[in-house]
Coordinates of C-alpha atoms and ligand atoms in Angstrom, one line a residue:
M1 CA -26.0 18.5 -138.7
V2 CA -27.2 20.1 -135.7
T3 CA -26.8 17.7 -132.9
D4 CA -29.3 18.9 -130.4
F5 CA -32.3 18.5 -132.5
K6 CA -34.8 16.2 -131.2
R7 CA -36.6 15.0 -134.2
I8 CA -40.2 15.8 -134.6
K9 CA -42.9 12.9 -133.6
M10 CA -45.6 12.5 -135.8
K11 CA -49.1 10.8 -134.7
N12 CA -50.8 9.7 -137.9
P13 CA -49.3 8.9 -141.1
L14 CA -48.7 10.8 -144.7
V15 CA -50.1 9.1 -147.6
E16 CA -46.9 9.0 -149.6
M17 CA -47.7 8.3 -153.2
D18 CA -44.0 7.6 -154.8
G19 CA -43.4 8.5 -158.2
D20 CA -41.5 8.2 -161.7
E21 CA -38.2 9.1 -162.7
M22 CA -36.3 12.5 -162.1
T23 CA -39.2 13.8 -159.7
R24 CA -38.6 9.5 -158.2
V25 CA -34.9 10.7 -157.7
I26 CA -35.9 14.2 -156.3
W27 CA -38.2 12.9 -153.7
E28 CA -35.7 10.4 -152.2
K29 CA -32.8 13.1 -151.9
I30 CA -35.5 15.4 -150.2
K31 CA -36.4 13.1 -147.6
D32 CA -32.6 11.9 -146.9
I33 CA -31.2 15.8 -147.0
L34 CA -34.3 17.6 -145.8
L35 CA -37.0 15.6 -143.8
T36 CA -35.9 12.6 -142.0
P37 CA -32.7 13.8 -140.2
Y38 CA -35.9 16.3 -138.5
I39 CA -39.0 14.4 -138.5
D40 CA -39.9 10.7 -137.4
L41 CA -41.8 10.9 -141.1
K42 CA -44.9 8.7 -140.7
T43 CA -45.8 7.3 -143.6
D44 CA -48.2 5.4 -145.6
Y45 CA -46.4 4.5 -148.7
Y46 CA -47.5 3.8 -152.1
D47 CA -45.4 3.2 -155.2
L48 CA -47.0 4.3 -157.9
S49 CA -43.8 4.7 -160.5
I50 CA -45.3 2.6 -164.1
E51 CA -43.9 -0.3 -162.9
N52 CA -45.6 -1.1 -160.1
R53 CA -49.0 0.2 -161.7
D54 CA -48.2 -2.1 -164.5
K55 CA -47.7 -5.3 -161.8
T56 CA -50.7 -4.5 -159.9
E57 CA -53.1 -3.8 -162.5
D58 CA -53.0 -0.1 -161.1
L59 CA -54.8 -1.0 -157.8
V60 CA -51.9 0.7 -156.0
T61 CA -53.3 4.0 -157.2
I62 CA -57.1 3.2 -155.8
D63 CA -55.5 1.9 -152.6
A64 CA -53.6 4.8 -152.6
A65 CA -56.6 7.2 -152.8
N66 CA -58.8 4.9 -150.3
A67 CA -55.9 5.3 -147.7
T68 CA -56.1 9.1 -148.4
K69 CA -60.0 9.0 -147.5
K70 CA -58.5 7.0 -144.3
Y71 CA -55.9 9.5 -143.3
G72 CA -56.9 12.7 -145.2
V73 CA -53.6 13.8 -146.0
A74 CA -51.3 12.3 -149.0
V75 CA -48.3 13.8 -150.8
K76 CA -47.7 12.7 -154.4
C77 CA -44.7 12.7 -156.9
A78 CA -45.0 13.5 -160.2
T79 CA -46.1 10.2 -162.4
I80 CA -45.9 9.2 -165.9
T81 CA -49.4 9.1 -167.3
A82 CA -49.1 5.9 -170.5
N83 CA -49.2 6.6 -174.0
A84 CA -48.8 5.2 -176.8
Q85 CA -45.2 5.6 -176.2
R86 CA -44.6 4.7 -173.0
V87 CA -47.3 1.3 -173.0
E88 CA -43.9 0.5 -175.8
E89 CA -41.2 1.6 -173.4
F90 CA -42.5 -0.1 -170.4
K91 CA -43.7 -3.0 -172.1
L92 CA -47.0 -2.4 -170.3
K93 CA -50.1 -4.7 -170.0
K94 CA -52.3 -1.8 -171.0
M95 CA -52.2 2.1 -171.5
W96 CA -53.3 2.4 -167.7
K97 CA -55.6 5.6 -166.8
S98 CA -53.8 9.3 -165.3
P99 CA -53.2 8.4 -161.5
N100 CA -54.2 11.6 -161.4
A101 CA -57.3 11.1 -163.1
T102 CA -57.9 8.2 -161.1
I103 CA -57.7 9.7 -158.0
R104 CA -59.8 12.8 -158.3
A105 CA -62.1 10.4 -159.3
I106 CA -62.1 8.2 -156.1
L107 CA -61.6 11.7 -153.7
D108 CA -63.7 13.9 -156.2
G109 CA -61.3 17.0 -155.1
T110 CA -61.1 20.6 -156.9
V111 CA -57.6 21.3 -157.5
F112 CA -55.7 24.4 -156.7
R113 CA -52.9 25.7 -158.3
A114 CA -50.8 28.2 -156.9
P115 CA -47.3 29.8 -157.7
I116 CA -44.1 30.3 -155.6
L117 CA -42.8 34.0 -155.7
V118 CA -39.6 34.3 -154.6
D119 CA -37.4 37.3 -154.5
G120 CA -36.0 38.2 -158.2
I121 CA -38.3 36.1 -160.2
S122 CA -41.0 39.3 -161.0
P123 CA -44.0 38.1 -162.8
L124 CA -44.5 39.4 -166.3
V125 CA -47.5 41.3 -164.8
K126 CA -45.6 44.2 -163.0
G127 CA -48.5 44.6 -160.3
W128 CA -49.1 41.2 -159.3
K129 CA -47.2 40.7 -156.4
K130 CA -48.8 38.0 -154.6
P131 CA -50.3 34.4 -155.7
I132 CA -52.8 34.1 -157.6
V133 CA -54.9 30.6 -157.0
I134 CA -56.1 29.1 -159.7
A135 CA -59.2 26.4 -158.9
R136 CA -60.3 24.6 -162.0
H137 CA -63.4 22.4 -162.3
A138 CA -62.4 19.6 -163.7
Y139 CA -65.4 18.0 -164.4
G140 CA -67.4 18.1 -168.0
D141 CA -68.5 20.7 -170.0
V142 CA -66.5 20.5 -173.5
Y143 CA -64.4 18.2 -171.7
G144 CA -67.5 15.5 -171.4
G145 CA -69.4 16.5 -174.5
V146 CA -70.1 14.5 -177.5
E147 CA -70.1 16.1 -180.6
T148 CA -70.4 15.3 -184.5
Y149 CA -70.2 16.5 -187.9
V150 CA -73.7 17.6 -189.9
E151 CA -73.9 17.3 -193.4
K152 CA -75.7 20.4 -195.0
G153 CA -79.8 19.7 -195.1
S154 CA -79.5 18.3 -191.3
K155 CA -81.7 19.3 -188.4
A156 CA -79.9 19.1 -184.9
V157 CA -82.8 18.5 -182.1
L158 CA -81.5 18.5 -178.5
Q159 CA -84.0 15.6 -177.1
I160 CA -84.3 15.0 -173.3
T161 CA -86.4 12.5 -172.0
D162 CA -87.3 11.9 -168.4
K163 CA -88.2 9.2 -166.3
N164 CA -91.3 8.7 -167.4
G165 CA -90.7 8.6 -170.3
N166 CA -91.5 12.2 -171.6
S167 CA -89.6 13.6 -173.9
K168 CA -89.2 17.6 -174.6
Y169 CA -87.1 18.9 -178.2
I170 CA -85.4 22.0 -178.6
D171 CA -84.1 22.8 -181.5
V172 CA -80.5 23.4 -182.1
H173 CA -80.1 24.4 -185.9
D174 CA -81.4 23.7 -188.7
F175 CA -77.8 23.4 -191.4
E176 CA -80.1 24.2 -194.6
D177 CA -77.3 26.2 -196.6
S178 CA -73.8 24.5 -195.1
N179 CA -72.4 21.6 -193.4
G180 CA -71.4 21.9 -189.7
I181 CA -71.1 20.7 -186.4
V182 CA -72.6 20.5 -183.6
Q183 CA -72.0 19.8 -179.5
S184 CA -73.4 18.6 -176.5
I185 CA -72.3 19.4 -173.1
H186 CA -73.6 19.2 -169.7
N187 CA -72.5 19.3 -166.2
T188 CA -74.4 18.0 -162.8
D189 CA -75.3 19.8 -159.9
S190 CA -73.6 17.6 -157.3
S191 CA -70.3 18.1 -159.2
I192 CA -71.0 22.0 -159.2
E193 CA -72.0 21.8 -155.3
S194 CA -69.0 19.8 -154.4
F195 CA -66.4 22.4 -157.0
A196 CA -68.1 25.0 -154.8
I197 CA -67.6 23.7 -151.4
S198 CA -64.1 23.0 -152.0
C199 CA -63.3 26.5 -153.3
F200 CA -65.1 27.9 -150.3
E201 CA -63.1 25.6 -148.1
Y202 CA -59.8 26.3 -149.6
A203 CA -60.2 30.5 -149.8
L204 CA -61.1 29.7 -145.5
D205 CA -58.6 27.4 -144.9
N206 CA -56.0 29.8 -146.1
K207 CA -57.7 33.4 -145.8
L208 CA -57.4 34.1 -149.0
D209 CA -60.8 36.6 -151.3
L210 CA -62.6 33.9 -153.3
W211 CA -63.5 35.1 -156.9
F212 CA -65.8 33.1 -159.5
S213 CA -66.5 33.6 -163.1
S214 CA -68.3 32.5 -165.7
K215 CA -70.7 34.2 -168.9
D216 CA -73.9 33.9 -167.4
T217 CA -74.9 36.7 -169.6
I218 CA -74.9 34.8 -172.8
S219 CA -75.5 31.2 -170.9
K220 CA -78.4 32.6 -169.2
T221 CA -79.4 28.4 -168.1
Y222 CA -76.2 26.5 -167.8
D223 CA -73.6 29.3 -166.6
H224 CA -76.2 30.9 -164.4
R225 CA -76.5 27.7 -162.7
F226 CA -73.3 27.4 -161.5
K227 CA -73.7 31.1 -160.4
D228 CA -76.7 30.1 -158.1
I229 CA -75.5 27.0 -156.8
F230 CA -72.3 29.2 -155.6
N231 CA -74.5 31.7 -154.5
D232 CA -76.9 29.3 -152.8
I233 CA -74.0 28.0 -151.3
Y234 CA -71.9 30.8 -149.9
E235 CA -74.9 32.5 -148.2
K236 CA -76.2 28.8 -146.3
R237 CA -73.0 28.2 -145.1
Y238 CA -70.1 30.3 -146.0
K239 CA -71.1 33.8 -145.3
D240 CA -70.9 34.0 -142.1
K241 CA -67.5 32.2 -142.0
F242 CA -65.8 34.5 -144.2
E243 CA -67.2 38.0 -142.6
E244 CA -65.9 36.4 -139.7
A245 CA -62.4 35.4 -141.4
G246 CA -62.2 38.8 -143.6
I247 CA -62.7 37.7 -146.7
E248 CA -64.7 37.8 -149.3
Y249 CA -66.7 36.0 -152.3
F250 CA -68.0 37.8 -155.3
Y251 CA -69.3 36.4 -158.3
T252 CA -68.4 38.4 -161.6
L253 CA -68.8 37.8 -165.5
I254 CA -65.9 36.3 -167.3
D255 CA -64.3 39.3 -168.9
D256 CA -65.0 41.5 -166.0
A257 CA -62.5 38.9 -164.1
I258 CA -59.8 38.5 -166.6
A259 CA -59.9 42.8 -166.2
R260 CA -59.7 42.7 -162.4
V261 CA -57.6 40.1 -162.4
M262 CA -54.8 41.5 -165.0
K263 CA -55.3 45.2 -162.9
S264 CA -54.8 43.3 -159.2
E265 CA -51.8 42.5 -157.2
G266 CA -52.9 38.7 -156.5
G267 CA -53.6 37.4 -153.7
F268 CA -56.8 35.5 -154.3
V269 CA -58.6 31.9 -155.3
W270 CA -60.0 32.5 -158.7
A271 CA -62.3 29.3 -159.5
C272 CA -63.1 28.9 -163.0
K273 CA -65.0 26.6 -164.8
N274 CA -63.0 23.6 -166.9
Y275 CA -62.4 25.3 -170.2
D276 CA -61.4 28.6 -168.6
G277 CA -59.2 26.8 -165.8
D278 CA -57.5 24.9 -168.3
V279 CA -56.5 27.8 -170.4
F280 CA -55.5 30.6 -167.6
S281 CA -53.6 28.1 -165.2
D282 CA -51.1 27.6 -168.0
M283 CA -51.4 31.1 -168.8
L284 CA -50.7 32.3 -165.0
A285 CA -47.9 29.1 -164.7
T286 CA -45.9 31.0 -167.6
A287 CA -46.6 34.7 -166.1
F288 CA -45.5 34.0 -162.5
G289 CA -42.2 32.2 -163.9
S290 CA -42.1 28.7 -164.2
L291 CA -44.1 25.1 -164.4
A292 CA -41.1 24.3 -161.5
M293 CA -42.2 26.7 -159.2
M294 CA -45.9 25.8 -159.2
T295 CA -47.5 23.6 -156.4
S296 CA -51.3 21.6 -156.8
V297 CA -53.3 20.7 -154.2
L298 CA -56.2 18.5 -154.5
V299 CA -58.8 19.3 -152.2
S300 CA -62.1 17.5 -151.6
P301 CA -65.0 18.4 -150.6
H302 CA -65.3 15.0 -147.9
G303 CA -61.6 17.6 -146.4
Y304 CA -59.2 15.0 -147.7
Y305 CA -55.8 16.9 -148.8
E306 CA -53.6 15.7 -151.5
Y307 CA -50.4 17.7 -152.8
E308 CA -48.0 17.7 -155.2
A309 CA -45.9 19.6 -157.9
A310 CA -47.7 20.7 -161.2
H311 CA -44.8 19.9 -163.3
G312 CA -44.3 16.2 -164.7
T313 CA -41.5 13.8 -164.5
V314 CA -38.5 15.7 -166.1
T315 CA -38.0 12.7 -168.5
R316 CA -35.4 15.0 -170.1
H317 CA -33.5 15.6 -167.0
Y318 CA -33.9 11.5 -166.1
H319 CA -32.3 10.7 -169.1
R320 CA -29.5 12.7 -168.2
Y321 CA -29.5 11.7 -164.8
L322 CA -28.9 8.2 -165.5
Q323 CA -26.2 8.9 -168.3
G324 CA -24.1 9.9 -164.6
E325 CA -24.7 13.8 -165.4
K326 CA -25.6 16.4 -161.8
T327 CA -28.6 17.7 -163.6
S328 CA -29.8 20.7 -162.1
T329 CA -33.3 20.2 -161.7
N330 CA -35.7 22.3 -159.3
P331 CA -37.0 20.6 -156.4
I332 CA -38.8 23.5 -155.1
A333 CA -42.3 22.2 -156.0
T334 CA -41.8 19.1 -154.6
I335 CA -40.6 20.0 -151.4
F336 CA -43.7 22.4 -151.0
A337 CA -45.8 19.8 -151.9
W338 CA -44.4 17.9 -148.9
T339 CA -44.5 21.2 -146.9
G340 CA -47.8 21.5 -147.6
A341 CA -48.9 18.0 -146.4
L342 CA -46.9 18.1 -143.4
Y343 CA -48.0 21.6 -142.3
K344 CA -51.9 19.6 -143.0
R345 CA -51.0 17.0 -141.0
G346 CA -49.5 19.3 -138.0
E347 CA -52.8 21.3 -138.2
L348 CA -55.0 18.0 -138.5
D349 CA -53.1 16.7 -135.5
G350 CA -52.5 19.7 -132.9
L351 CA -48.8 19.4 -134.2
E352 CA -47.9 22.9 -133.9
E353 CA -43.7 21.4 -133.9
L354 CA -44.3 20.2 -137.7
K355 CA -46.7 23.2 -138.6
A356 CA -43.3 25.2 -137.5
F357 CA -41.1 22.9 -139.1
A358 CA -42.9 23.0 -142.3
S359 CA -42.9 26.8 -142.5
K360 CA -39.3 27.5 -141.6
L361 CA -38.6 25.1 -144.4
E362 CA -40.3 27.1 -146.9
E363 CA -38.9 30.1 -145.3
A364 CA -35.6 28.1 -145.9
V365 CA -36.2 27.5 -149.5
L366 CA -37.0 31.0 -150.2
S367 CA -34.1 32.6 -149.0
T368 CA -31.8 30.1 -150.3
V369 CA -33.0 31.5 -153.8
G370 CA -33.1 35.3 -152.8
Q371 CA -29.5 35.0 -151.9
G372 CA -28.7 33.9 -155.6
Y373 CA -28.4 30.3 -155.1
M374 CA -30.7 28.4 -157.3
T375 CA -30.9 25.7 -160.4
G376 CA -30.7 26.3 -164.3
D377 CA -33.7 26.8 -164.6
L378 CA -34.3 30.2 -162.3
V379 CA -30.8 31.2 -163.1
S380 CA -32.1 32.4 -166.4
I381 CA -35.4 34.1 -164.9
S382 CA -33.8 35.7 -162.0
E383 CA -32.8 39.5 -161.9
L384 CA -30.9 38.9 -159.2
P385 CA -27.6 40.5 -159.9
E386 CA -25.2 37.6 -158.4
K387 CA -26.7 34.2 -159.7
T388 CA -25.1 30.9 -158.7
R389 CA -26.1 27.6 -160.7
L390 CA -26.0 25.1 -158.4
D391 CA -27.1 20.9 -159.3
L392 CA -29.8 19.3 -157.9
E393 CA -28.1 18.2 -154.7
E394 CA -26.2 21.4 -154.1
F395 CA -29.0 22.9 -154.1
L396 CA -30.7 20.9 -151.2
Y397 CA -27.6 21.3 -149.3
K398 CA -27.7 24.7 -149.6
V399 CA -31.5 24.8 -148.3
K400 CA -30.5 22.3 -145.4
E401 CA -27.7 24.9 -144.6
N402 CA -30.3 27.5 -144.3
L403 CA -32.7 25.8 -142.3
E404 CA -30.3 24.5 -139.8
E405 CA -29.7 28.2 -138.6
M406 CA -33.7 28.7 -138.0
L407 CA -33.7 25.4 -136.3
Ligands
NAP1 P1 -42.6 18.3 -167.3 O1 -41.8 17.0 -166.9 O2 -43.0 18.8 -166.4 O3 -41.0 18.9 -168.3 C1 -41.4 19.6 -169.2 C2 -40.0 20.2 -169.5 O4 -40.2 21.4 -168.3 C3 -38.6 19.9 -168.6 O5 -38.1 18.8 -169.7 C4 -37.9 21.2 -168.2 O6 -37.7 21.6 -169.1 C5 -38.8 22.0 -167.7 N1 -39.3 21.4 -166.1 C6 -39.9 21.0 -165.7 N2 -39.9 21.0 -164.3 C7 -39.0 21.4 -164.1 C8 -38.2 21.1 -162.9 N3 -38.4 20.7 -161.8 N4 -36.9 21.8 -162.8 C9 -36.1 21.8 -163.8 N5 -37.3 22.2 -165.4 C10 -37.9 21.3 -165.1 O7 -43.1 18.1 -168.6 P2 -43.3 16.5 -169.9 O8 -41.9 16.5 -170.0 O9 -44.4 17.0 -170.5 O10 -43.8 15.3 -169.2 C11 -43.4 14.5 -168.5 C12 -43.8 13.0 -168.0 O11 -44.2 13.8 -166.8 C13 -44.8 12.6 -168.7 O12 -45.0 11.0 -168.7 C14 -46.0 12.8 -168.3 O13 -47.1 12.1 -168.3 C15 -45.9 13.4 -166.9 N6 -46.5 14.5 -166.0 C16 -46.9 14.1 -164.4 C17 -47.9 14.7 -164.3 C18 -48.1 14.7 -162.8 O14 -47.8 13.8 -162.1 N7 -48.7 15.4 -162.0 C19 -47.9 16.4 -164.6 C20 -47.6 16.6 -165.8 C21 -46.4 15.5 -166.6 P3 -35.9 22.1 -169.8 O15 -35.5 20.3 -170.2 O16 -36.1 22.6 -171.0 O17 -35.1 21.7 -168.8
MG2 MG1 -54.1 23.5 -169.9

């Protein structure tokens, strides 16, 4: 323990959203071992555990999201999303909505997922040297679609009625010879604009190029609308800022984007429509090594930030932990959620010390893994010749050792 270190004072609080199961255990240990000895932590605390969400009729989630609007920066622990089995397990009053969905609806943001690269763990794609950050437009399209089964002999027509009651009709398909299926999807200019602004802001903030891709050659009105909105906002509000920052925005067809992503060396933000983002974020997480090494930040177009790990509450490890086992659960993504939030807090409040601490803690984590000390999930994928498998607490203390050498 460094004795001459003066704990860093904060100005404004971070919104702290506690969570469930193994990640709740990790949360407390990170604070005890790596944060509170060095920072006079100021947080506005909300307990988003499933028990407390149930007790408060989920109002605690809404309060936490509103607090994020007030203070601007939040850090969130993984939480259980209720399903039938969880309702039974915790005797819940009802199947509460996913906290992430509730928070996102209130903050109106876009989720950016970024892999954490460490020495000894190479991405499956050989050329990738830097992270590829993926941004998914989490509204509309097939996720907000309606669909139905159609019997042979039916006709599908799309009807649009304007505010004066005038309708226009678009033929979809005449199911003369066969049964079939039909689907209708939508999006809104305002949601696409929010998405675009979040993407431009994130790219500027992190000094990364921004790519946006869709299938506008086939979808000449729908996908083309996305392309036009991105272009308009770029030209009007971001072109100069991007040039000043030395970064680039470009649009390309989704097919071309895939080819370029595979051949790239990484180091950019890839903005995706809802379905593309859903699918390609899983591909990227796997290709970069592990879900336990993926961070996630919700960026709202109004300037609010919420940081978290991309993985869930690691239930299987928690059950072993409850039986007294020392599990080798990887805390890296959760540590990076804290450092991301602390860095942003420091930036907004002009606290260089806090920013520097956040960066050093990240460096300490990376060098610990680089020295061969890691949790079990990484041992199996690391190419380092000498590896030591540590349990959660041992790993955190090893990081602390490295951190103290830097302070
Ligand atoms: P998960 O918690 O991400 O865990 C799936 C598996 O991935 C684990 O069993 C473990 O594999 C491995 N893993 C994930 N994170 C790890 C870590 N930090 N260290 C080591 N291994 C790790 O996903 P899940 O089991 O599907 O979901 C559990 C709960 O989390 C669910 O209730 C779900 O609703 C919730 N969830 C929350 C969020 C969120 O809050 N953002 C996101 C996703 C899921 P092994 O067991 O093989 O070691
Ligand atoms: Mg997916």
